[in-house]
CSV table of C-alpha atoms in Angstrom, one decimal:
chain,number,residue,atom,x,y,z
A,80,MET,CA,113.1,127.5,35.9
A,81,ALA,CA,109.5,128.2,37.0
A,82,ARG,CA,109.1,129.9,40.4
A,83,LYS,CA,107.8,128.0,43.3
A,84,HIS,CA,104.3,128.6,44.6
A,85,ILE,CA,104.9,129.4,48.3
A,86,LEU,CA,102.1,129.7,50.9
A,87,HIS,CA,102.8,131.3,54.3
A,88,MET,CA,100.1,130.2,56.8
A,89,LEU,CA,99.5,132.5,59.8
A,90,THR,CA,97.5,131.5,62.9
A,91,PRO,CA,97.1,133.0,66.3
A,92,LEU,CA,96.8,129.5,67.8
A,93,ALA,CA,99.6,127.2,69.0
A,94,HIS,CA,99.3,124.9,66.0
A,95,MET,CA,98.4,125.2,62.3
A,96,SER,CA,95.6,123.0,61.2
A,97,PRO,CA,96.8,119.8,59.5
A,98,PHE,CA,93.6,120.0,57.5
A,99,ASP,CA,94.5,123.3,55.9
A,100,VAL,CA,98.2,122.2,55.3
A,101,ASN,CA,97.0,119.1,53.4
A,102,MET,CA,94.5,121.1,51.4
A,103,ALA,CA,97.0,123.7,50.3
A,104,LEU,CA,99.6,121.1,49.3
A,105,ASP,CA,97.0,118.9,47.5
A,106,ALA,CA,95.8,122.0,45.7
A,107,GLY,CA,99.2,122.5,44.2
A,108,PHE,CA,101.4,124.7,46.4
A,109,ASP,CA,105.0,123.7,46.2
A,110,ALA,CA,105.8,124.8,49.8
A,111,VAL,CA,103.6,125.6,52.8
A,112,VAL,CA,105.2,127.3,55.8
A,113,PRO,CA,103.2,127.6,59.1
A,114,TYR,CA,103.6,130.5,61.5
A,115,VAL,CA,102.0,130.0,64.9
A,116,GLY,CA,101.1,132.3,67.8
A,117,VAL,CA,100.8,135.3,65.4
A,118,LYS,CA,99.3,138.5,66.8
A,119,VAL,CA,97.6,141.0,64.6
A,120,GLY,CA,100.4,143.5,65.2
A,121,GLU,CA,102.9,141.0,63.7
A,122,VAL,CA,101.1,140.5,60.4
A,123,THR,CA,102.5,143.5,58.7
A,124,GLY,CA,106.1,142.5,59.3
A,125,LEU,CA,105.6,138.9,58.2
A,126,VAL,CA,103.7,140.0,55.0
A,127,GLN,CA,106.4,142.6,54.1
A,128,ASP,CA,109.1,140.0,54.6
A,129,ALA,CA,107.3,137.9,52.1
A,130,ILE,CA,106.7,140.6,49.5
A,131,PHE,CA,110.1,142.1,49.6
A,132,SER,CA,112.0,138.8,49.3
A,133,ARG,CA,110.8,138.3,45.7
A,134,PRO,CA,110.6,140.6,42.7
A,135,PRO,CA,107.2,142.2,42.1
A,136,ASP,CA,106.3,139.8,39.3
A,137,ALA,CA,106.6,136.9,41.7
A,138,GLY,CA,104.0,138.3,44.1
A,139,VAL,CA,101.3,136.3,42.3
A,140,ASP,CA,103.3,133.1,43.2
A,141,THR,CA,103.3,134.0,46.9
A,142,GLY,CA,100.3,133.6,49.2
A,143,ILE,CA,99.3,134.4,52.8
A,144,PHE,CA,96.7,132.2,54.5
A,145,ILE,CA,94.9,133.4,57.6
A,146,ALA,CA,93.8,130.6,60.0
A,147,GLY,CA,92.7,130.4,63.7
A,148,LYS,CA,89.4,129.9,65.3
A,149,ASP,CA,88.0,133.4,65.6
A,150,ALA,CA,86.3,135.0,62.6
A,151,PRO,CA,86.6,138.7,63.6
A,152,LEU,CA,90.2,138.2,64.6
A,153,ALA,CA,90.9,136.4,61.3
A,154,LEU,CA,89.3,139.3,59.4
A,155,ASP,CA,91.4,141.8,61.3
A,156,MET,CA,94.5,139.8,60.3
A,157,PHE,CA,93.2,139.7,56.7
A,158,ASP,CA,92.8,143.5,56.6
A,159,ALA,CA,96.2,143.9,58.2
A,160,ALA,CA,97.8,141.7,55.5
A,161,LYS,CA,96.1,143.7,52.7
A,162,LYS,CA,97.2,147.0,54.2
A,163,ALA,CA,100.8,145.7,54.4
A,164,MET,CA,101.2,145.6,50.7
A,165,VAL,CA,103.5,148.2,49.1
A,166,PRO,CA,102.7,148.2,45.4
A,167,PRO,CA,104.1,146.9,43.1
A,168,PHE,CA,105.1,144.5,45.9
A,169,GLN,CA,102.0,142.5,46.6
A,170,VAL,CA,100.9,138.9,47.3
A,171,SER,CA,97.6,137.0,47.5
A,172,VAL,CA,95.7,136.6,50.7
A,173,PHE,CA,93.1,134.0,51.7
A,174,ALA,CA,91.3,133.8,55.1
A,175,ASP,CA,89.5,130.7,56.3
A,176,PRO,CA,89.8,130.3,60.1
A,177,ALA,CA,89.1,126.7,61.2
A,178,GLY,CA,87.6,126.2,57.7
A,179,SER,CA,84.7,128.3,58.9
A,180,PHE,CA,84.4,130.6,55.9
A,181,THR,CA,84.3,127.8,53.4
A,182,THR,CA,82.1,125.6,55.7
A,183,ALA,CA,79.6,128.4,56.3
A,184,ALA,CA,79.6,129.2,52.6
A,185,ALA,CA,78.9,125.6,51.7
A,186,MET,CA,76.1,125.3,54.2
A,187,VAL,CA,74.2,128.4,53.1
A,188,ALA,CA,74.8,127.5,49.4
A,189,LYS,CA,73.3,124.0,49.9
A,190,VAL,CA,70.3,125.4,51.8
A,191,GLU,CA,69.8,128.0,49.0
A,192,LYS,CA,69.9,125.3,46.4
A,193,ALA,CA,67.4,123.1,48.3
A,194,LEU,CA,65.1,126.1,48.8
A,195,GLN,CA,65.1,126.7,45.0
A,196,LYS,CA,64.7,123.0,44.0
A,197,LYS,CA,62.2,121.9,46.7
A,198,PHE,CA,60.2,125.0,47.5
A,199,GLU,CA,60.8,127.4,44.6
A,200,ARG,CA,62.1,130.2,46.8
A,201,GLY,CA,65.4,131.8,47.7
A,202,LEU,CA,67.1,133.0,50.9
A,203,LYS,CA,65.4,136.4,50.8
A,204,ASP,CA,62.9,136.7,53.7
A,205,THR,CA,63.4,133.1,54.7
A,206,GLU,CA,63.3,132.6,58.5
A,207,ILE,CA,66.6,131.0,59.6
A,208,ALA,CA,67.5,130.0,63.1
A,209,ILE,CA,71.2,129.2,63.7
A,210,PHE,CA,72.1,127.0,66.7
A,211,GLY,CA,75.8,127.1,67.6
A,212,ALA,CA,76.0,130.8,66.6
A,213,THR,CA,78.6,131.6,69.1
A,214,GLY,CA,81.1,129.5,67.2
A,215,VAL,CA,83.1,130.5,64.2
A,216,VAL,CA,81.1,128.6,61.6
A,217,GLY,CA,77.8,129.8,63.1
A,218,PHE,CA,79.1,133.4,63.1
A,219,CYS,CA,80.0,133.3,59.4
A,220,THR,CA,76.8,131.4,58.4
A,221,ALA,CA,74.7,134.1,60.1
A,222,VAL,CA,76.5,136.9,58.2
A,223,ILE,CA,76.3,135.2,54.8
A,224,ALA,CA,72.6,134.5,55.2
A,225,ALA,CA,71.8,138.0,56.5
A,226,ASN,CA,73.7,139.5,53.6
A,227,GLU,CA,71.3,137.6,51.3
A,228,ALA,CA,68.3,139.2,53.1
A,229,ALA,CA,67.3,136.2,55.1
A,230,LYS,CA,65.6,136.8,58.4
A,231,VAL,CA,68.3,135.4,60.7
A,232,THR,CA,68.0,134.4,64.4
A,233,ILE,CA,71.1,133.5,66.3
A,234,VAL,CA,70.4,131.2,69.3
A,235,GLY,CA,72.4,131.3,72.5
A,236,TYR,CA,72.6,127.9,74.2
A,237,ASP,CA,73.7,129.6,77.5
A,238,GLY,CA,71.3,132.6,77.4
A,239,VAL,CA,71.0,135.7,75.3
A,240,GLU,CA,73.8,137.9,76.5
A,241,ARG,CA,76.6,136.4,74.4
A,242,VAL,CA,74.6,136.3,71.2
A,243,LYS,CA,73.5,139.9,71.9
A,244,LYS,CA,77.1,141.0,71.8
A,245,ILE,CA,77.7,138.9,68.6
A,246,ALA,CA,74.7,140.5,66.9
A,247,ALA,CA,76.0,143.9,67.8
A,248,GLU,CA,79.4,143.0,66.3
A,249,MET,CA,77.8,141.7,63.1
A,250,LYS,CA,75.8,145.0,62.8
A,251,SER,CA,78.9,147.1,63.4
A,252,ARG,CA,81.3,145.2,61.2
A,253,PHE,CA,79.0,144.0,58.4
A,254,LYS,CA,75.9,146.2,58.6
A,255,VAL,CA,73.6,143.2,58.9
A,256,GLU,CA,70.7,142.8,61.3
A,257,VAL,CA,70.3,139.4,63.1
A,258,GLU,CA,68.0,138.7,66.1
A,259,PRO,CA,69.7,137.2,69.2
A,260,VAL,CA,67.5,134.9,71.2
A,261,ASP,CA,67.7,132.6,74.3
A,262,GLY,CA,67.9,128.9,73.5
A,263,SER,CA,69.0,127.7,76.9
A,264,SER,CA,66.1,125.4,77.6
A,265,ASP,CA,64.3,122.6,75.8
A,266,GLU,CA,61.1,124.7,75.9
A,267,ARG,CA,62.7,127.7,74.2
A,268,LYS,CA,64.4,125.5,71.6
A,269,LYS,CA,61.0,123.9,70.8
A,270,GLU,CA,59.4,127.2,70.4
A,271,LEU,CA,62.1,128.4,68.0
A,272,VAL,CA,61.9,125.2,65.9
A,273,GLU,CA,58.1,125.5,65.7
A,274,THR,CA,58.3,129.1,64.4
A,275,THR,CA,61.1,128.9,61.9
A,276,GLN,CA,61.5,127.7,58.3
A,277,VAL,CA,65.2,126.7,58.3
A,278,ILE,CA,67.3,125.3,61.1
A,279,LEU,CA,71.1,125.4,60.8
A,280,ALA,CA,73.1,123.5,63.4
A,281,ALA,CA,76.7,124.6,63.8
A,282,ALA,CA,77.5,123.4,67.3
A,283,LYS,CA,80.7,121.6,68.4
A,284,ALA,CA,81.3,118.2,67.0
A,285,GLY,CA,79.5,115.5,68.9
A,286,VAL,CA,76.9,117.8,70.5
A,287,GLN,CA,73.2,117.3,69.8
A,288,VAL,CA,71.4,120.6,69.9
A,289,ILE,CA,68.0,119.6,68.3
A,290,SER,CA,66.2,116.4,69.3
A,291,ARG,CA,63.2,114.6,67.8
A,292,GLU,CA,61.1,116.1,70.6
A,293,HIS,CA,62.1,119.6,69.5
A,294,LEU,CA,61.1,118.7,65.9
A,295,SER,CA,57.8,117.1,66.8
A,296,ALA,CA,55.7,120.2,66.1
A,297,ALA,CA,57.9,121.9,63.4
A,298,ASP,CA,55.0,122.4,61.0
A,299,LYS,CA,56.7,125.5,59.3
A,300,LEU,CA,60.1,123.8,58.9
A,301,LEU,CA,61.3,123.5,55.4
A,302,ILE,CA,65.0,122.5,55.8
A,303,ALA,CA,67.3,121.4,58.6
A,304,ALA,CA,71.1,121.3,58.0
A,305,ASP,CA,73.9,120.2,60.2
A,306,VAL,CA,77.7,120.5,59.9
A,307,ASN,CA,78.5,118.0,62.7
A,308,ALA,CA,79.8,114.6,61.3
A,309,VAL,CA,80.8,113.3,64.8
A,310,PRO,CA,78.0,111.2,66.5
A,311,PRO,CA,75.6,112.1,67.9
A,312,ALA,CA,74.2,114.2,65.1
A,313,GLY,CA,73.6,117.8,65.9
A,314,ILE,CA,70.0,117.3,64.7
A,315,GLU,CA,68.6,114.0,65.8
A,316,GLY,CA,67.5,111.8,62.9
A,317,LEU,CA,69.4,113.7,60.3
A,318,ALA,CA,71.7,111.3,58.3
A,319,VAL,CA,75.3,112.4,57.7
A,320,ASN,CA,74.8,111.9,53.9
A,321,ALA,CA,71.4,113.5,53.6
A,322,ASN,CA,71.2,115.7,50.5
A,323,ALA,CA,67.8,117.5,50.7
A,324,ASP,CA,66.2,114.1,51.7
A,325,PRO,CA,63.1,113.8,53.9
A,326,LEU,CA,63.8,114.3,57.5
A,327,GLU,CA,62.1,111.8,59.7
A,328,ALA,CA,59.3,112.9,62.0
A,329,THR,CA,58.9,116.2,60.0
A,330,LYS,CA,57.6,117.5,56.6
A,331,ALA,CA,61.0,119.1,56.0
A,332,VAL,CA,64.1,117.9,54.2
A,333,GLY,CA,67.6,117.5,55.7
A,334,ILE,CA,71.1,118.3,54.6
A,335,GLY,CA,73.8,116.4,56.4
A,336,PRO,CA,77.4,117.2,57.1
A,337,LEU,CA,78.8,115.0,54.2
A,338,ALA,CA,76.8,116.9,51.6
A,339,ILE,CA,77.9,120.2,53.1
A,340,GLY,CA,81.5,118.9,53.5
A,341,ASN,CA,81.7,117.9,49.9
A,342,VAL,CA,81.0,121.5,48.8
A,343,LYS,CA,83.3,122.9,51.5
A,344,TYR,CA,86.2,120.7,50.4
A,345,LYS,CA,85.7,121.8,46.7
A,346,VAL,CA,85.5,125.5,47.7
A,347,GLU,CA,88.6,125.6,49.9
A,348,SER,CA,90.6,123.6,47.3
A,349,GLY,CA,89.2,125.8,44.6
A,350,LEU,CA,90.2,129.0,46.2
A,351,PHE,CA,93.7,127.7,46.8
A,352,LYS,CA,93.9,126.7,43.1
A,353,LYS,CA,92.6,130.2,42.1
A,354,MET,CA,95.5,131.7,44.1
A,355,ILE,CA,98.0,129.5,42.3
A,356,GLU,CA,96.5,130.1,38.8
A,357,ALA,CA,95.8,133.8,39.1
A,358,ASP,CA,97.4,136.2,36.7
A,359,LYS,CA,97.4,138.9,39.4
A,360,THR,CA,97.2,138.9,43.1
A,361,VAL,CA,93.9,138.1,44.8
A,362,ALA,CA,92.2,138.4,48.2
A,363,PHE,CA,89.6,135.9,49.3
A,364,ASP,CA,87.3,136.0,52.4
A,365,PHE,CA,83.9,134.4,53.2
A,366,GLN,CA,82.0,136.3,50.5
A,367,ASP,CA,84.4,134.9,47.8
A,368,ALA,CA,83.9,131.5,49.4
A,369,PHE,CA,80.1,131.9,49.1
A,370,THR,CA,80.4,132.9,45.5
A,371,LEU,CA,82.3,129.7,44.6
A,372,ALA,CA,80.0,127.6,46.9
A,373,ARG,CA,77.0,128.8,44.9
A,374,GLU,CA,78.7,127.7,41.7
A,375,THR,CA,79.6,124.3,43.2
A,376,ALA,CA,76.5,123.3,45.2
A,377,LYS,CA,74.1,120.9,43.5
């Protein structure tokens, strides 16, 4: 009888995301088991319980999923899970806290595709301002874009201090340079929008961060993208289904949350399927998500 594909889902939060549970089961896992309130120091024990309960050749049929809402913490748990392996006892690991790795990967991949198709350029040296950069999606988006040599600015809605700390963490952990700036007033937002080529909105659902007034003098703007599907739009005037379509009141094009979400869904599902179908154990983080998003985005 064929072995069951089992996925152990770890989160530091009080609840596992129903979204991720559904995605994993729909991708083909036979059993999905959530573990909540997990601390970094507990990851090793949980992983080793999983690897030693099955023979080495069943490791490929066992997976660990890292969830939560904190990208650096999820990466720490991801690293702890990989270090817990005792070859030949190993299992696959996939980190995607709050869907942020796959969402960020999808957003950057859609922007890259639009830059290539509409403006015959890539991410390298493109000026990108990320609003909502203190959140988990904004954090990952900044790292992915900076890794592709974009000139990334992370905008602090409550001043510059928090984004300064985030920029320092990105430099320390990922060796990327991003510029932290203050976006706490309408005047500062307007100045940023006027001087950038790409705007990425990754704020909380239902929060509008960029208005038509902010966009009114955005002569350099090429692309505006938003991951918020809950009204009001994060970028005023950007339709949820926009797919590199003209953005009203600007010369730019817009990419809405449904276009990004379509790629995100395919990437998360695709990485779960890759775990199931792999001939040997795998480990997926945001860079693997971006690789698949690039292949998926149209």
